[in-house]
mmCIF file of C-alpha atoms in Angstrom:
data_model
loop_
_atom_site.group_PDB
_atom_site.id
_atom_site.type_symbol
_atom_site.label_atom_id
_atom_site.label_comp_id
_atom_site.label_asym_id
_atom_site.label_seq_id
_atom_site.Cartn_x
_atom_site.Cartn_y
_atom_site.Cartn_z
ATOM 1 C CA MET G 1 0.000 0.000 0.000
ATOM 2 C CA GLU G 2 1.285 3.439 -0.856
ATOM 3 C CA LYS G 3 1.563 5.942 1.922
ATOM 4 C CA LEU G 4 -1.781 7.702 2.259
ATOM 5 C CA GLU G 5 -1.191 11.418 2.749
ATOM 6 C CA ILE G 6 -4.009 12.148 5.178
ATOM 7 C CA LEU G 7 -2.548 15.465 6.263
ATOM 8 C CA GLU G 8 -2.574 16.756 2.688
ATOM 9 C CA GLU G 9 -6.362 16.279 2.645
ATOM 10 C CA LEU G 10 -6.791 18.760 5.502
ATOM 11 C CA THR G 11 -7.421 22.416 4.814
ATOM 12 C CA GLN G 12 -4.957 24.957 6.161
ATOM 13 C CA PHE G 13 -7.605 26.037 8.680
ATOM 14 C CA GLU G 14 -8.000 22.457 9.949
ATOM 15 C CA LYS G 15 -4.228 22.064 10.286
ATOM 16 C CA GLU G 16 -3.997 25.312 12.259
ATOM 17 C CA LYS G 17 -6.807 24.232 14.594
ATOM 18 C CA ILE G 18 -5.186 20.818 15.174
ATOM 19 C CA CYS G 19 -1.852 22.509 15.876
ATOM 20 C CA GLN G 20 -3.578 24.811 18.378
ATOM 21 C CA LEU G 21 -5.183 21.855 20.154
ATOM 22 C CA LEU G 22 -1.911 19.944 20.308
ATOM 23 C CA GLU G 23 0.110 23.069 21.064
ATOM 24 C CA CYS G 24 2.515 22.248 18.250
ATOM 25 C CA ASP G 25 3.564 23.544 14.853
ATOM 26 C CA SER G 26 3.120 21.961 11.413
ATOM 27 C CA LYS G 27 6.509 20.204 11.623
ATOM 28 C CA ASP G 28 5.391 18.491 14.825
ATOM 29 C CA LEU G 29 2.129 17.531 13.110
ATOM 30 C CA ASP G 30 4.094 15.943 10.262
ATOM 31 C CA MET G 31 6.209 14.063 12.814
ATOM 32 C CA LEU G 32 3.050 12.733 14.495
ATOM 33 C CA TYR G 33 1.780 11.541 11.119
ATOM 34 C CA LYS G 34 5.062 9.720 10.530
ATOM 35 C CA LYS G 35 4.747 8.106 13.970
ATOM 36 C CA ALA G 36 1.193 7.025 13.138
ATOM 37 C CA TYR G 37 2.260 5.581 9.804
ATOM 38 C CA ASN G 38 5.135 3.683 11.434
ATOM 39 C CA VAL G 39 2.792 2.268 14.086
ATOM 40 C CA PHE G 40 0.388 1.222 11.333
ATOM 41 C CA GLU G 41 3.161 -0.471 9.354
ATOM 42 C CA GLU G 42 4.689 -2.243 12.379
ATOM 43 C CA THR G 43 1.515 -3.686 13.931
ATOM 44 C CA ASP G 44 -0.936 -6.347 12.832
ATOM 45 C CA THR G 45 -3.822 -6.028 15.287
ATOM 46 C CA ILE G 46 -5.790 -3.225 16.906
ATOM 47 C CA TYR G 47 -4.432 -4.299 20.309
ATOM 48 C CA ASP G 48 -0.841 -4.073 19.059
ATOM 49 C CA THR G 49 -1.593 -0.649 17.592
ATOM 50 C CA PHE G 50 -2.960 0.664 20.911
ATOM 51 C CA LEU G 51 -0.052 -0.830 22.819
ATOM 52 C CA LYS G 52 2.537 0.675 20.460
ATOM 53 C CA ILE G 53 0.904 4.128 20.667
ATOM 54 C CA LEU G 54 0.866 4.021 24.468
ATOM 55 C CA GLN G 55 4.471 2.800 24.662
ATOM 56 C CA GLN G 56 5.730 5.802 22.678
ATOM 57 C CA GLY G 57 5.198 8.146 25.602
ATOM 58 C CA ASN G 58 3.008 10.633 23.752
ATOM 59 C CA ASN G 59 0.701 12.905 25.674
ATOM 60 C CA VAL G 60 -3.028 12.171 25.528
ATOM 61 C CA ARG G 61 -3.703 14.608 22.691
ATOM 62 C CA GLU G 62 -0.855 13.270 20.570
ATOM 63 C CA ALA G 63 -1.842 9.660 21.250
ATOM 64 C CA THR G 64 -5.424 10.468 20.252
ATOM 65 C CA LEU G 65 -4.344 12.006 16.953
ATOM 66 C CA ILE G 66 -2.020 9.077 16.226
ATOM 67 C CA GLY G 67 -4.903 6.705 16.978
ATOM 68 C CA ILE G 68 -7.247 8.579 14.649
ATOM 69 C CA LEU G 69 -4.663 8.575 11.870
ATOM 70 C CA CYS G 70 -4.022 4.848 12.353
ATOM 71 C CA GLY G 71 -7.777 4.259 12.185
ATOM 72 C CA ARG G 72 -7.969 6.081 8.869
ATOM 73 C CA LEU G 73 -5.003 4.106 7.532
ATOM 74 C CA ILE G 74 -6.542 0.799 8.673
ATOM 75 C CA GLY G 75 -9.888 1.774 7.127
ATOM 76 C CA PHE G 76 -8.190 2.684 3.856
ATOM 77 C CA LEU G 77 -6.350 -0.639 3.738
ATOM 78 C CA GLU G 78 -9.520 -2.623 4.475
ATOM 79 C CA ALA G 79 -11.481 -0.717 1.822
ATOM 80 C CA GLU G 80 -8.697 -1.273 -0.692
ATOM 81 C CA ASP G 81 -8.697 -5.036 0.016
ATOM 82 C CA LYS G 82 -12.507 -5.215 -0.223
ATOM 83 C CA ILE G 83 -12.561 -3.372 -3.547
ATOM 84 C CA GLU G 84 -9.827 -5.633 -4.917
ATOM 85 C CA LEU G 85 -11.783 -8.767 -3.947
ATOM 86 C CA GLU G 86 -14.980 -7.397 -5.494
ATOM 87 C CA ILE G 87 -13.191 -6.627 -8.762
ATOM 88 C CA LYS G 88 -11.645 -10.105 -8.866
ATOM 89 C CA GLU G 89 -15.051 -11.683 -8.239
ATOM 90 C CA LYS G 90 -16.715 -9.621 -10.973
ATOM 91 C CA LEU G 91 -13.967 -10.487 -13.456
ATOM 92 C CA PHE G 92 -14.226 -14.166 -12.583
ATOM 93 C CA ASN G 93 -18.014 -14.113 -12.992
ATOM 94 C CA ALA G 94 -17.727 -12.267 -16.310
ATOM 95 C CA PHE G 95 -15.187 -14.806 -17.560
ATOM 96 C CA LYS G 96 -17.313 -17.714 -16.347
ATOM 97 C CA ASN G 97 -20.411 -16.290 -18.061
ATOM 98 C CA SER G 98 -18.557 -15.666 -21.332
ATOM 99 C CA ARG G 99 -17.436 -19.317 -21.433
ATOM 100 C CA ARG G 100 -21.075 -20.483 -21.437
ATOM 101 C CA ILE G 101 -21.849 -18.717 -24.739
#
């Protein structure tokens, strides 16, 4: 899976508001995204993801943002897999139906 650039989808206003909540700047926000992506890549289960986030020593706000970003990444991966399976099934059915003619 290619790296999903969630932060690029945010408007400048949203980024500023998130930075205000976390009391950080945009560089720190980028670093938190990288942490979230690394957690996502290094873990296989939701439990492992939570554990890894908590072990990093982030404050509650940072851990929450990392968790949200991981959730979006996990959702993207699951949607991608589901779409791939649906396409394979449709192609198989189309091939199977064309062989009957």
